Amino acid sequence: DTAVSQTPKYLVTQMGNDKSIKCEQNLGHDTMYWYKQDSKKFLKIMFSYNNKELIINETVPNRFSPKSPDKAHLNLHINSLELGDSAVYFCASSQRQGQETQYFGPGTRLLVL
Amino acid sequence: SQQGEEDPQALSIQEGENATMNCSYKTSINNLQWYRQNSGRGLVHLILIRSNEREKHSGRLRVTLDTSKKSSSLLITASRAADTASYFCATVGTGGGNKLTFGTGTQLKVEL
């Protein structure tokens, strides 16, 4: 009964393909996030949604499109994958927008060949 | 943009010793948090210290915050092999929202 889960755990794909990563939280939280961790382990926020509404979009290329069908899910769709998209993508959630502690998923390791 | 620098980048100690990691940041903050990341896993929240606090304890963890120097330290006392992980500081700015801006991380290795 994982609190924040992501699928798939590993994703290997060719340049130019379109792929999606799914995230679900069963904590009843209102706010969800996507982070990218590069090969040097640097973590940077990409998006944040609060009750299905986009509240943070950190100058991410528009090839990345988050979708929140309900407040328990925040999926990340990536079009026209590039080599530089290879990274670990983490989903996280917090109880509400102003609630500071974030709970992270296990990560999705994306490798673009 | 990157908020924090952590020092040292890597730290190797013997079990039972204390480990100290430092974090510096650039802008005004609402709070500062420390997270642990085991190899190949997600991040786990350890402790949060607010901008009006100077020191906080949680079990073997002690965190200090000096807002005048824009710096924080994490002390792990009586370290164990299971403490081997990467440790990240992250700040929430005063501009609203709940965006975590992470530091560069310290890789801690605790040897038996």
PDB file of C-alpha atoms in Angstrom:
ATOM      1  CA  ASP A   1       0.000   0.000   0.000  1.00  0.00           C
ATOM      2  CA  THR A   2       2.480   2.535  -1.340  1.00  0.00           C
ATOM      3  CA  ALA A   3       1.568   6.136  -0.545  1.00  0.00           C
ATOM      4  CA  VAL A   4       2.867   7.657  -3.804  1.00  0.00           C
ATOM      5  CA  SER A   5       3.329   5.253  -6.687  1.00  0.00           C
ATOM      6  CA  GLN A   6       4.677   5.751 -10.176  1.00  0.00           C
ATOM      7  CA  THR A   7       4.585   3.618 -13.286  1.00  0.00           C
ATOM      8  CA  PRO A   8       6.650   2.535 -15.002  1.00  0.00           C
ATOM      9  CA  LYS A   9       9.716   2.241 -12.819  1.00  0.00           C
ATOM     10  CA  TYR A  10      12.015   2.045 -15.848  1.00  0.00           C
ATOM     11  CA  LEU A  11      11.429   3.397 -19.329  1.00  0.00           C
ATOM     12  CA  VAL A  12      13.826   2.937 -22.227  1.00  0.00           C
ATOM     13  CA  THR A  13      12.780   4.458 -25.527  1.00  0.00           C
ATOM     14  CA  GLN A  14      14.011   5.915 -28.782  1.00  0.00           C
ATOM     15  CA  MET A  15      14.470   9.588 -29.514  1.00  0.00           C
ATOM     16  CA  GLY A  16      11.381  11.129 -31.058  1.00  0.00           C
ATOM     17  CA  ASN A  17       8.901   8.839 -29.329  1.00  0.00           C
ATOM     18  CA  ASP A  18       6.048   9.970 -27.094  1.00  0.00           C
ATOM     19  CA  LYS A  19       5.744   8.459 -23.617  1.00  0.00           C
ATOM     20  CA  SER A  20       3.719   8.865 -20.445  1.00  0.00           C
ATOM     21  CA  ILE A  21       4.539   8.390 -16.788  1.00  0.00           C
ATOM     22  CA  LYS A  22       1.717   7.880 -14.313  1.00  0.00           C
ATOM     23  CA  CYS A  23       1.556   8.921 -10.681  1.00  0.00           C
ATOM     24  CA  GLU A  24      -1.018   8.116  -8.045  1.00  0.00           C
ATOM     25  CA  GLN A  25      -1.205   9.034  -4.379  1.00  0.00           C
ATOM     26  CA  ASN A  26      -3.512   7.395  -1.865  1.00  0.00           C
ATOM     27  CA  LEU A  27      -2.861   9.904   0.909  1.00  0.00           C
ATOM     28  CA  GLY A  28      -5.855  12.109   0.158  1.00  0.00           C
ATOM     29  CA  HIS A  29      -3.533  15.021  -0.597  1.00  0.00           C
ATOM     30  CA  ASP A  30      -4.636  18.035  -2.593  1.00  0.00           C
ATOM     31  CA  THR A  31      -1.288  18.975  -4.149  1.00  0.00           C
ATOM     32  CA  MET A  32       0.975  16.981  -6.449  1.00  0.00           C
ATOM     33  CA  TYR A  33       4.327  17.701  -8.073  1.00  0.00           C
ATOM     34  CA  TRP A  34       6.725  16.486 -10.725  1.00  0.00           C
ATOM     35  CA  TYR A  35      10.495  16.790 -10.233  1.00  0.00           C
ATOM     36  CA  LYS A  36      13.369  15.903 -12.544  1.00  0.00           C
ATOM     37  CA  GLN A  37      16.664  14.555 -11.199  1.00  0.00           C
ATOM     38  CA  ASP A  38      19.563  14.685 -13.645  1.00  0.00           C
ATOM     39  CA  SER A  39      22.660  12.515 -13.840  1.00  0.00           C
ATOM     40  CA  LYS A  40      24.418  14.721 -11.286  1.00  0.00           C
ATOM     41  CA  LYS A  41      21.535  14.112  -8.858  1.00  0.00           C
ATOM     42  CA  PHE A  42      20.340  17.688  -9.109  1.00  0.00           C
ATOM     43  CA  LEU A  43      16.590  17.890  -8.413  1.00  0.00           C
ATOM     44  CA  LYS A  44      14.410  20.540  -9.973  1.00  0.00           C
ATOM     45  CA  ILE A  45      10.685  21.071  -9.805  1.00  0.00           C
ATOM     46  CA  MET A  46       8.800  20.896 -13.098  1.00  0.00           C
ATOM     47  CA  PHE A  47       5.110  21.236 -12.253  1.00  0.00           C
ATOM     48  CA  SER A  48       2.726  21.487  -9.359  1.00  0.00           C
ATOM     49  CA  TYR A  49      -1.025  20.897  -9.347  1.00  0.00           C
ATOM     50  CA  ASN A  50      -3.452  21.759  -6.574  1.00  0.00           C
ATOM     51  CA  ASN A  51      -6.866  20.121  -6.797  1.00  0.00           C
ATOM     52  CA  LYS A  52      -6.340  19.431 -10.515  1.00  0.00           C
ATOM     53  CA  GLU A  53      -5.311  23.024 -11.207  1.00  0.00           C
ATOM     54  CA  LEU A  54      -1.822  23.909 -12.469  1.00  0.00           C
ATOM     55  CA  ILE A  55      -0.071  26.241 -10.009  1.00  0.00           C
ATOM     56  CA  ILE A  56       3.626  25.902 -10.871  1.00  0.00           C
ATOM     57  CA  ASN A  57       5.158  25.523 -14.318  1.00  0.00           C
ATOM     58  CA  GLU A  58       8.900  25.965 -14.163  1.00  0.00           C
ATOM     59  CA  THR A  59       9.913  26.907 -17.720  1.00  0.00           C
ATOM     60  CA  VAL A  60       9.610  23.336 -18.858  1.00  0.00           C
ATOM     61  CA  PRO A  61       9.521  22.758 -22.654  1.00  0.00           C
ATOM     62  CA  ASN A  62       5.978  22.425 -23.928  1.00  0.00           C
ATOM     63  CA  ARG A  63       6.829  18.892 -25.040  1.00  0.00           C
ATOM     64  CA  PHE A  64       6.071  18.080 -21.408  1.00  0.00           C
ATOM     65  CA  SER A  65       2.373  18.129 -20.601  1.00  0.00           C
ATOM     66  CA  PRO A  66       1.065  17.205 -17.172  1.00  0.00           C
ATOM     67  CA  LYS A  67      -2.484  15.989 -16.808  1.00  0.00           C
ATOM     68  CA  SER A  68      -4.459  15.633 -13.596  1.00  0.00           C
ATOM     69  CA  PRO A  69      -7.694  13.696 -14.150  1.00  0.00           C
ATOM     70  CA  ASP A  70      -8.455  13.897 -10.432  1.00  0.00           C
ATOM     71  CA  LYS A  71      -6.576  15.074  -7.384  1.00  0.00           C
ATOM     72  CA  ALA A  72      -5.147  11.612  -6.706  1.00  0.00           C
ATOM     73  CA  HIS A  73      -3.438  11.379 -10.090  1.00  0.00           C
ATOM     74  CA  LEU A  74      -0.879  13.495 -11.912  1.00  0.00           C
ATOM     75  CA  ASN A  75       0.435  12.042 -15.139  1.00  0.00           C
ATOM     76  CA  LEU A  76       3.294  13.358 -17.232  1.00  0.00           C
ATOM     77  CA  HIS A  77       3.211  13.054 -21.002  1.00  0.00           C
ATOM     78  CA  ILE A  78       6.358  13.769 -22.986  1.00  0.00           C
ATOM     79  CA  ASN A  79       6.272  14.314 -26.748  1.00  0.00           C
ATOM     80  CA  SER A  80       9.183  13.977 -29.162  1.00  0.00           C
ATOM     81  CA  LEU A  81      11.618  12.670 -26.576  1.00  0.00           C
ATOM     82  CA  GLU A  82      15.174  14.000 -26.723  1.00  0.00           C
ATOM     83  CA  LEU A  83      18.430  12.589 -25.381  1.00  0.00           C
ATOM     84  CA  GLY A  84      18.513  15.318 -22.744  1.00  0.00           C
ATOM     85  CA  ASP A  85      15.234  14.101 -21.291  1.00  0.00           C
ATOM     86  CA  SER A  86      17.049  11.105 -19.849  1.00  0.00           C
ATOM     87  CA  ALA A  87      16.720  11.474 -16.089  1.00  0.00           C
ATOM     88  CA  VAL A  88      14.831  10.190 -13.083  1.00  0.00           C
ATOM     89  CA  TYR A  89      11.383  11.728 -12.735  1.00  0.00           C
ATOM     90  CA  PHE A  90       9.853  11.910  -9.276  1.00  0.00           C
ATOM     91  CA  CYS A  91       6.254  12.519  -8.393  1.00  0.00           C
ATOM     92  CA  ALA A  92       5.421  13.945  -4.959  1.00  0.00           C
ATOM     93  CA  SER A  93       2.388  15.091  -3.029  1.00  0.00           C
ATOM     94  CA  SER A  94       1.594  17.273  -0.046  1.00  0.00           C
ATOM     95  CA  GLN A  95      -1.561  17.552   2.002  1.00  0.00           C
ATOM     96  CA  ARG A  96      -2.375  20.982   0.669  1.00  0.00           C
ATOM     97  CA  GLN A  97      -0.652  23.795  -1.138  1.00  0.00           C
ATOM     98  CA  GLY A  98       0.658  25.399   2.014  1.00  0.00           C
ATOM     99  CA  GLN A  99       1.574  22.112   3.721  1.00  0.00           C
ATOM    100  CA  GLU A 100       5.285  21.864   3.539  1.00  0.00           C
ATOM    101  CA  THR A 101       6.161  18.174   3.868  1.00  0.00           C
ATOM    102  CA  GLN A 102       6.202  16.442   0.524  1.00  0.00           C
ATOM    103  CA  TYR A 103       5.977  12.695   0.038  1.00  0.00           C
ATOM    104  CA  PHE A 104       7.906  11.322  -2.896  1.00  0.00           C
ATOM    105  CA  GLY A 105       7.288   8.388  -5.172  1.00  0.00           C
ATOM    106  CA  PRO A 106      10.049   5.883  -6.009  1.00  0.00           C
ATOM    107  CA  GLY A 107      10.922   7.558  -9.308  1.00  0.00           C
ATOM    108  CA  THR A 108      10.782   6.623 -12.975  1.00  0.00           C
ATOM    109  CA  ARG A 109      14.133   6.135 -14.666  1.00  0.00           C
ATOM    110  CA  LEU A 110      13.853   7.341 -18.255  1.00  0.00           C
ATOM    111  CA  LEU A 111      16.575   6.560 -20.770  1.00  0.00           C
ATOM    112  CA  VAL A 112      16.273   8.023 -24.251  1.00  0.00           C
ATOM    113  CA  LEU A 113      18.469   6.335 -26.865  1.00  0.00           C
TER     114      LEU A 113
ATOM    115  CA  SER B   1      17.766  28.046 -10.778  1.00  0.00           C
ATOM    116  CA  GLN B   2      19.719  26.170  -8.205  1.00  0.00           C
ATOM    117  CA  GLN B   3      19.151  27.482  -4.712  1.00  0.00           C
ATOM    118  CA  GLY B   4      21.582  25.754  -2.460  1.00  0.00           C
ATOM    119  CA  GLU B   5      25.060  24.452  -2.293  1.00  0.00           C
ATOM    120  CA  GLU B   6      25.849  21.604   0.019  1.00  0.00           C
ATOM    121  CA  ASP B   7      29.131  20.914   1.609  1.00  0.00           C
ATOM    122  CA  PRO B   8      30.805  18.511   1.531  1.00  0.00           C
ATOM    123  CA  GLN B   9      29.765  16.855  -1.729  1.00  0.00           C
ATOM    124  CA  ALA B  10      30.793  13.513  -0.273  1.00  0.00           C
ATOM    125  CA  LEU B  11      31.537  12.348   3.252  1.00  0.00           C
ATOM    126  CA  SER B  12      32.865   9.019   4.435  1.00  0.00           C
ATOM    127  CA  ILE B  13      32.890   8.164   8.131  1.00  0.00           C
ATOM    128  CA  GLN B  14      33.032   5.168  10.448  1.00  0.00           C
ATOM    129  CA  GLU B  15      29.965   3.803  12.171  1.00  0.00           C
ATOM    130  CA  GLY B  16      29.434   5.525  15.496  1.00  0.00           C
ATOM    131  CA  GLU B  17      30.944   8.821  14.377  1.00  0.00           C
ATOM    132  CA  ASN B  18      28.932  11.981  13.850  1.00  0.00           C
ATOM    133  CA  ALA B  19      28.252  13.347  10.375  1.00  0.00           C
ATOM    134  CA  THR B  20      27.779  17.028   9.669  1.00  0.00           C
ATOM    135  CA  MET B  21      26.478  18.398   6.403  1.00  0.00           C
ATOM    136  CA  ASN B  22      26.106  22.055   5.529  1.00  0.00           C
ATOM    137  CA  CYS B  23      23.745  23.831   3.190  1.00  0.00           C
ATOM    138  CA  SER B  24      23.832  27.405   1.938  1.00  0.00           C
ATOM    139  CA  TYR B  25      21.035  29.132   0.076  1.00  0.00           C
ATOM    140  CA  LYS B  26      20.559  32.419  -1.732  1.00  0.00           C
ATOM    141  CA  THR B  27      17.133  33.937  -1.178  1.00  0.00           C
ATOM    142  CA  SER B  28      14.753  34.564   1.724  1.00  0.00           C
ATOM    143  CA  ILE B  29      12.994  31.453   2.902  1.00  0.00           C
ATOM    144  CA  ASN B  30       9.815  30.389   4.655  1.00  0.00           C
ATOM    145  CA  ASN B  31      11.353  27.126   5.784  1.00  0.00           C
ATOM    146  CA  LEU B  32      14.204  24.738   5.077  1.00  0.00           C
ATOM    147  CA  GLN B  33      13.854  20.977   4.901  1.00  0.00           C
ATOM    148  CA  TRP B  34      16.224  18.043   4.803  1.00  0.00           C
ATOM    149  CA  TYR B  35      15.537  14.923   2.750  1.00  0.00           C
ATOM    150  CA  ARG B  36      17.350  11.607   2.459  1.00  0.00           C
ATOM    151  CA  GLN B  37      17.638   9.594  -0.735  1.00  0.00           C
ATOM    152  CA  ASN B  38      18.836   6.011  -0.633  1.00  0.00           C
ATOM    153  CA  SER B  39      20.475   4.774  -3.809  1.00  0.00           C
ATOM    154  CA  GLY B  40      17.903   4.200  -6.532  1.00  0.00           C
ATOM    155  CA  ARG B  41      14.989   5.269  -4.346  1.00  0.00           C
ATOM    156  CA  GLY B  42      12.756   8.273  -3.791  1.00  0.00           C
ATOM    157  CA  LEU B  43      13.298  11.015  -1.258  1.00  0.00           C
ATOM    158  CA  VAL B  44      12.235  10.749   2.346  1.00  0.00           C
ATOM    159  CA  HIS B  45      11.450  13.832   4.412  1.00  0.00           C
ATOM    160  CA  LEU B  46      13.602  14.056   7.551  1.00  0.00           C
ATOM    161  CA  ILE B  47      13.014  17.362   9.247  1.00  0.00           C
ATOM    162  CA  LEU B  48      11.687  20.869   8.633  1.00  0.00           C
ATOM    163  CA  ILE B  49      12.915  24.050  10.288  1.00  0.00           C
ATOM    164  CA  ARG B  50      11.074  27.336   9.928  1.00  0.00           C
ATOM    165  CA  SER B  51      12.759  30.672   9.300  1.00  0.00           C
ATOM    166  CA  ASN B  52      12.041  31.838  12.858  1.00  0.00           C
ATOM    167  CA  GLU B  53      13.637  28.741  14.394  1.00  0.00           C
ATOM    168  CA  ARG B  54      17.330  28.292  15.095  1.00  0.00           C
ATOM    169  CA  GLU B  55      17.619  24.646  16.040  1.00  0.00           C
ATOM    170  CA  LYS B  56      15.514  21.512  15.825  1.00  0.00           C
ATOM    171  CA  HIS B  57      15.989  17.916  16.900  1.00  0.00           C
ATOM    172  CA  SER B  58      14.486  14.671  15.748  1.00  0.00           C
ATOM    173  CA  GLY B  59      15.951  11.477  17.154  1.00  0.00           C
ATOM    174  CA  ARG B  60      19.619  11.383  16.119  1.00  0.00           C
ATOM    175  CA  LEU B  61      19.173  14.385  13.836  1.00  0.00           C
ATOM    176  CA  ARG B  62      19.958  17.956  14.770  1.00  0.00           C
ATOM    177  CA  VAL B  63      19.352  20.809  12.359  1.00  0.00           C
ATOM    178  CA  THR B  64      20.446  24.399  12.771  1.00  0.00           C
ATOM    179  CA  LEU B  65      19.453  27.415  10.741  1.00  0.00           C
ATOM    180  CA  ASP B  66      21.227  30.759  10.514  1.00  0.00           C
ATOM    181  CA  THR B  67      19.137  33.069   8.360  1.00  0.00           C
ATOM    182  CA  SER B  68      21.692  35.884   8.621  1.00  0.00           C
ATOM    183  CA  LYS B  69      24.256  33.657   6.939  1.00  0.00           C
ATOM    184  CA  LYS B  70      21.656  31.872   4.802  1.00  0.00           C
ATOM    185  CA  SER B  71      22.962  28.527   5.946  1.00  0.00           C
ATOM    186  CA  SER B  72      21.839  25.355   7.670  1.00  0.00           C
ATOM    187  CA  SER B  73      23.556  22.280   9.005  1.00  0.00           C
ATOM    188  CA  LEU B  74      22.403  18.716   9.540  1.00  0.00           C
ATOM    189  CA  LEU B  75      24.119  16.670  12.214  1.00  0.00           C
ATOM    190  CA  ILE B  76      23.588  12.929  12.411  1.00  0.00           C
ATOM    191  CA  THR B  77      24.894  11.575  15.684  1.00  0.00           C
ATOM    192  CA  ALA B  78      26.144   8.029  16.296  1.00  0.00           C
ATOM    193  CA  SER B  79      25.892   7.184  12.616  1.00  0.00           C
ATOM    194  CA  ARG B  80      24.954   3.721  11.382  1.00  0.00           C
ATOM    195  CA  ALA B  81      25.639   1.912   8.131  1.00  0.00           C
ATOM    196  CA  ALA B  82      21.931   2.341   7.329  1.00  0.00           C
ATOM    197  CA  ASP B  83      22.448   6.122   7.271  1.00  0.00           C
ATOM    198  CA  THR B  84      24.422   5.709   4.041  1.00  0.00           C
ATOM    199  CA  ALA B  85      22.484   7.820   1.529  1.00  0.00           C
ATOM    200  CA  SER B  86      22.414  11.181  -0.200  1.00  0.00           C
ATOM    201  CA  TYR B  87      21.138  14.072   1.872  1.00  0.00           C
ATOM    202  CA  PHE B  88      19.512  17.113   0.328  1.00  0.00           C
ATOM    203  CA  CYS B  89      18.484  20.409   1.779  1.00  0.00           C
ATOM    204  CA  ALA B  90      15.520  22.129   0.174  1.00  0.00           C
ATOM    205  CA  THR B  91      14.052  25.556   0.742  1.00  0.00           C
ATOM    206  CA  VAL B  92      10.587  27.006   0.398  1.00  0.00           C
ATOM    207  CA  GLY B  93      10.787  30.676  -0.498  1.00  0.00           C
ATOM    208  CA  THR B  94       8.702  33.510   0.838  1.00  0.00           C
ATOM    209  CA  GLY B  95       6.979  34.083  -2.497  1.00  0.00           C
ATOM    210  CA  GLY B  96       4.088  31.751  -1.839  1.00  0.00           C
ATOM    211  CA  GLY B  97       3.320  28.303  -3.156  1.00  0.00           C
ATOM    212  CA  ASN B  98       5.119  25.234  -1.900  1.00  0.00           C
ATOM    213  CA  LYS B  99       7.935  24.931  -4.401  1.00  0.00           C
ATOM    214  CA  LEU B 100      10.910  23.059  -3.005  1.00  0.00           C
ATOM    215  CA  THR B 101      14.248  24.290  -4.339  1.00  0.00           C
ATOM    216  CA  PHE B 102      16.899  21.680  -3.725  1.00  0.00           C
ATOM    217  CA  GLY B 103      20.572  21.913  -2.946  1.00  0.00           C
ATOM    218  CA  THR B 104      23.237  19.851  -4.637  1.00  0.00           C
ATOM    219  CA  GLY B 105      23.254  17.083  -2.037  1.00  0.00           C
ATOM    220  CA  THR B 106      25.855  15.376   0.149  1.00  0.00           C
ATOM    221  CA  GLN B 107      26.632  11.711  -0.381  1.00  0.00           C
ATOM    222  CA  LEU B 108      27.233  10.131   2.999  1.00  0.00           C
ATOM    223  CA  LYS B 109      28.887   6.753   3.355  1.00  0.00           C
ATOM    224  CA  VAL B 110      29.015   5.144   6.778  1.00  0.00           C
ATOM    225  CA  GLU B 111      31.442   2.258   6.939  1.00  0.00           C
ATOM    226  CA  LEU B 112      31.409  -0.588   9.422  1.00  0.00           C
TER     227      LEU B 112
END
